[in-house]
PDB file of C-alpha atoms in Angstrom:
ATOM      1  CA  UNK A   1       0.000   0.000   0.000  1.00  0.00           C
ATOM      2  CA  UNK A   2       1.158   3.715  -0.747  1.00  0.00           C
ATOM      3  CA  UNK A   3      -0.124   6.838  -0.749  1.00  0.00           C
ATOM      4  CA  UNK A   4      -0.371   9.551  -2.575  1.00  0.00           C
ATOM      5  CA  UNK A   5       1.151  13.089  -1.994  1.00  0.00           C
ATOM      6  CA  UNK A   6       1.403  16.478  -3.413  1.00  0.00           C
ATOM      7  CA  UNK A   7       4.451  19.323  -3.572  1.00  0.00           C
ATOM      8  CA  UNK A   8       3.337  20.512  -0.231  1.00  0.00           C
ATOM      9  CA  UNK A   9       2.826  16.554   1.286  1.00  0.00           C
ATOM     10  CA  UNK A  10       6.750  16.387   0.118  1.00  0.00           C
ATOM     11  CA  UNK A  11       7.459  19.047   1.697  1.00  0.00           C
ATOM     12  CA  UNK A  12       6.038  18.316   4.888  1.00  0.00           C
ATOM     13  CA  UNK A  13       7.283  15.049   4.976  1.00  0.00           C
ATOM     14  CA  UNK A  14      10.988  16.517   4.188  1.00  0.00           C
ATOM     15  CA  UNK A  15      10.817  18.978   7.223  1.00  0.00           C
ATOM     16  CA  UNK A  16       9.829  15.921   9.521  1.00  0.00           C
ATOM     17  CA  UNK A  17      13.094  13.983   8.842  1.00  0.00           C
ATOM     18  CA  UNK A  18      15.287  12.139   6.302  1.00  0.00           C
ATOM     19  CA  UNK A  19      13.459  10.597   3.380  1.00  0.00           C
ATOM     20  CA  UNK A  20      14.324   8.691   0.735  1.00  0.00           C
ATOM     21  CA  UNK A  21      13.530  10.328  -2.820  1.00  0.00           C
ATOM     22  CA  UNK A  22      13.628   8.358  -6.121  1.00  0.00           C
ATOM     23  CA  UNK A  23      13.328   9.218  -9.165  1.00  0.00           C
ATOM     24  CA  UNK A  24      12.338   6.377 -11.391  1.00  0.00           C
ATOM     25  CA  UNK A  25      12.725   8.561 -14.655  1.00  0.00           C
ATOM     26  CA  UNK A  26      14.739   7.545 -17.709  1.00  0.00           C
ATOM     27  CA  UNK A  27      18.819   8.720 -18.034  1.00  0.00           C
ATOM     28  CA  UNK A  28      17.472  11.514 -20.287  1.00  0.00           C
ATOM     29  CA  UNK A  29      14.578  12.746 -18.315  1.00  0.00           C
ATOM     30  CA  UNK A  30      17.097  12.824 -15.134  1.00  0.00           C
ATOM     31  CA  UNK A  31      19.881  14.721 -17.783  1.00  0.00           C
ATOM     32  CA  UNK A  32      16.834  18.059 -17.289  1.00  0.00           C
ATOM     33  CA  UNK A  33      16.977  18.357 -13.431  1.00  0.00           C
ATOM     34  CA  UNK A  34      15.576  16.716 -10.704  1.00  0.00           C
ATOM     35  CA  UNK A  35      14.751  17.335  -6.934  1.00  0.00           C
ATOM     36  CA  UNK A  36      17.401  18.003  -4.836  1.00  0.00           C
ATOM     37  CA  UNK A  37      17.770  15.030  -2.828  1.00  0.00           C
ATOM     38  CA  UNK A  38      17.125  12.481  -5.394  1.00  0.00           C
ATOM     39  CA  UNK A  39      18.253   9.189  -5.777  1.00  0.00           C
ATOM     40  CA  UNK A  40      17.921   8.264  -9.582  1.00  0.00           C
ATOM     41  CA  UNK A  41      16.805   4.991 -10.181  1.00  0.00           C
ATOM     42  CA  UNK A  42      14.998   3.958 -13.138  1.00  0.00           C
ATOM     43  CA  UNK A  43      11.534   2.311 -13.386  1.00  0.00           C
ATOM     44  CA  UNK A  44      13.224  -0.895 -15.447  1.00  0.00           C
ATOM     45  CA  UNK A  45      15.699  -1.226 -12.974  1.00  0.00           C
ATOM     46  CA  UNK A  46      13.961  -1.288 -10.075  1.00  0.00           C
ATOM     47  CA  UNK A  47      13.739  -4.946  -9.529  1.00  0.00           C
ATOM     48  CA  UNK A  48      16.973  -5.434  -9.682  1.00  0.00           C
ATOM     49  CA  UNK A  49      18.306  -2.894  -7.603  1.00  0.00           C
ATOM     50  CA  UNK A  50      15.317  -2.379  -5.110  1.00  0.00           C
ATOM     51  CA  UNK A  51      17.529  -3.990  -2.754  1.00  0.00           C
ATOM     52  CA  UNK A  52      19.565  -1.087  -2.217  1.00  0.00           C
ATOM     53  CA  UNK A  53      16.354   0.875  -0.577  1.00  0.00           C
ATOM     54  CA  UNK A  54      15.182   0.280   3.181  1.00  0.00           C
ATOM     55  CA  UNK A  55      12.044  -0.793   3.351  1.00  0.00           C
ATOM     56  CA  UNK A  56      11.298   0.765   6.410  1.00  0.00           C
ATOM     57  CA  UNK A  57      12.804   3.862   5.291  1.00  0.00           C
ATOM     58  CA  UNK A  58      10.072   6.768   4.677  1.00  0.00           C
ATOM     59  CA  UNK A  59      10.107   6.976   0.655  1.00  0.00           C
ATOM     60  CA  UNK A  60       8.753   8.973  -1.554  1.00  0.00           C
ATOM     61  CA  UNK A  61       8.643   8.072  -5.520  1.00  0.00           C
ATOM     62  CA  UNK A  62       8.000  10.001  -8.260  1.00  0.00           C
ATOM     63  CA  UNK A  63       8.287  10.502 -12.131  1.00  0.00           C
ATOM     64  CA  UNK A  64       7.442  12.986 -14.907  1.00  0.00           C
ATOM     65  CA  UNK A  65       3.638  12.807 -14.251  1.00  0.00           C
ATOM     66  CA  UNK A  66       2.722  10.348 -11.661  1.00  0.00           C
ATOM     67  CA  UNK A  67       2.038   7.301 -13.417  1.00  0.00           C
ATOM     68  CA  UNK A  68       5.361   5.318 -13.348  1.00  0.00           C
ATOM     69  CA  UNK A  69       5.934   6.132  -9.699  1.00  0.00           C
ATOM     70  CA  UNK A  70       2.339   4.674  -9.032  1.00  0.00           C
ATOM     71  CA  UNK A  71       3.882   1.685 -10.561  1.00  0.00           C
ATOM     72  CA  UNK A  72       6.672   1.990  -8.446  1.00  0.00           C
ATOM     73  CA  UNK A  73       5.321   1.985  -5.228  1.00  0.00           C
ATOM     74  CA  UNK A  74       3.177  -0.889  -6.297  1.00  0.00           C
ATOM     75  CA  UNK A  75       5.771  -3.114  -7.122  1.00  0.00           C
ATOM     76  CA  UNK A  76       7.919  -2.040  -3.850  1.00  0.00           C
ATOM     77  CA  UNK A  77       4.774  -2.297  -1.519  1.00  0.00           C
ATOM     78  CA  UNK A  78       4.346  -6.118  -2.927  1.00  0.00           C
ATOM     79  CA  UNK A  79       8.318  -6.099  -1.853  1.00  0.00           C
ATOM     80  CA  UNK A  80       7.137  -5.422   1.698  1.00  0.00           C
ATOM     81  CA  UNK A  81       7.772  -1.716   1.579  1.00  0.00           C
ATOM     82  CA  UNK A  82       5.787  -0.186   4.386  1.00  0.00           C
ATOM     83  CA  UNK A  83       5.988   3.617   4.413  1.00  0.00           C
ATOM     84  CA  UNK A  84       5.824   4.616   0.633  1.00  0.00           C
ATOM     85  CA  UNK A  85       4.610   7.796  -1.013  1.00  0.00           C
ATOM     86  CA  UNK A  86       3.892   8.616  -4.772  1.00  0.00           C
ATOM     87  CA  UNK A  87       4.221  12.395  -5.500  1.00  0.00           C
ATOM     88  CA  UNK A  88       1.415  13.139  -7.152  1.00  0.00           C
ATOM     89  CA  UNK A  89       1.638  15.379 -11.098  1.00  0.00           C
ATOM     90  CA  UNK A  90       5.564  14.427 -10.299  1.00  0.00           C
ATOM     91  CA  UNK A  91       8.069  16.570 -11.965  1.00  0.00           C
ATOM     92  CA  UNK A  92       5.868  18.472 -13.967  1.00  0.00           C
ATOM     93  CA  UNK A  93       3.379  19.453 -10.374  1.00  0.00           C
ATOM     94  CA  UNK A  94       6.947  20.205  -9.155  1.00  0.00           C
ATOM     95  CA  UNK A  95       7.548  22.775 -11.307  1.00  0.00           C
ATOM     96  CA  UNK A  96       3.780  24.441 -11.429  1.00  0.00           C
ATOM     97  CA  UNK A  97       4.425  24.814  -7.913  1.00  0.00           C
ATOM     98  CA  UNK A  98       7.407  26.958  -8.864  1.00  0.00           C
ATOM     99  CA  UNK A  99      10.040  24.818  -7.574  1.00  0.00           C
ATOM    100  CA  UNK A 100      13.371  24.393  -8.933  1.00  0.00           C
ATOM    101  CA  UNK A 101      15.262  21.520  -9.945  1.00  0.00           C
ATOM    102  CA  UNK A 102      19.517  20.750  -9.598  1.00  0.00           C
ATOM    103  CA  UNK A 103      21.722  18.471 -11.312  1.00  0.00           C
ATOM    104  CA  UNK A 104      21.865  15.148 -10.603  1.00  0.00           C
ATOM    105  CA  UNK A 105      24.230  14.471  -7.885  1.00  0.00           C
ATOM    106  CA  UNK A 106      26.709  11.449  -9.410  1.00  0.00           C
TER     107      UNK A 106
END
């Protein structure tokens, strides 16, 4: 189970504590910006690398839109991810808000 969150849900849950943001993007998508904070890990590598996440860890998920995050914290949830979060409108409710994105940290 996940739910779903906006800008201002992300930002609440940000100024409660550490989080873990992922970005499930593509490389190219990621290669525009992202949230500062971000983890990149793409949607078709998820399986294989979900490992590398805590699953108790507070996460929140997102993508350009909304949609392949949804699909991300589907498949993590079934992983036995507890506390996940799918930022809703993703990058592109990110910027309406007015927010700006950084470089990828590498």
């Amino acid at each position: 189970m996940f739910t779903q969150i906006d800008v201002s849900g992300l930002d609440a849950l940000r100024s409660d504590g550490h989080i873990a943001l992922i970005d499930v993007r593509t490389d190219a998508e990621v290669e525009r910006g992202v949230i500062k904070g971000t983890r990149h890990i793409p949607l078709h590598a998820l399986p294989q690398r979900a490992g590398e996440l805590n699953p108790a860890a507070t996460t929140v998920i997102y993508c350009q839109s909304g949609g392949r995050s949804a699909q991300a914290c589907a498949f993590l949830a079934s992983q036995g991810f507890s506390n996940l979060h799918n930022l809703q409108g993703g990058i592109l409710g990110w910027l309406r808000a007015g927010l700006e994105l950084v470089a990828l940290d590498k």
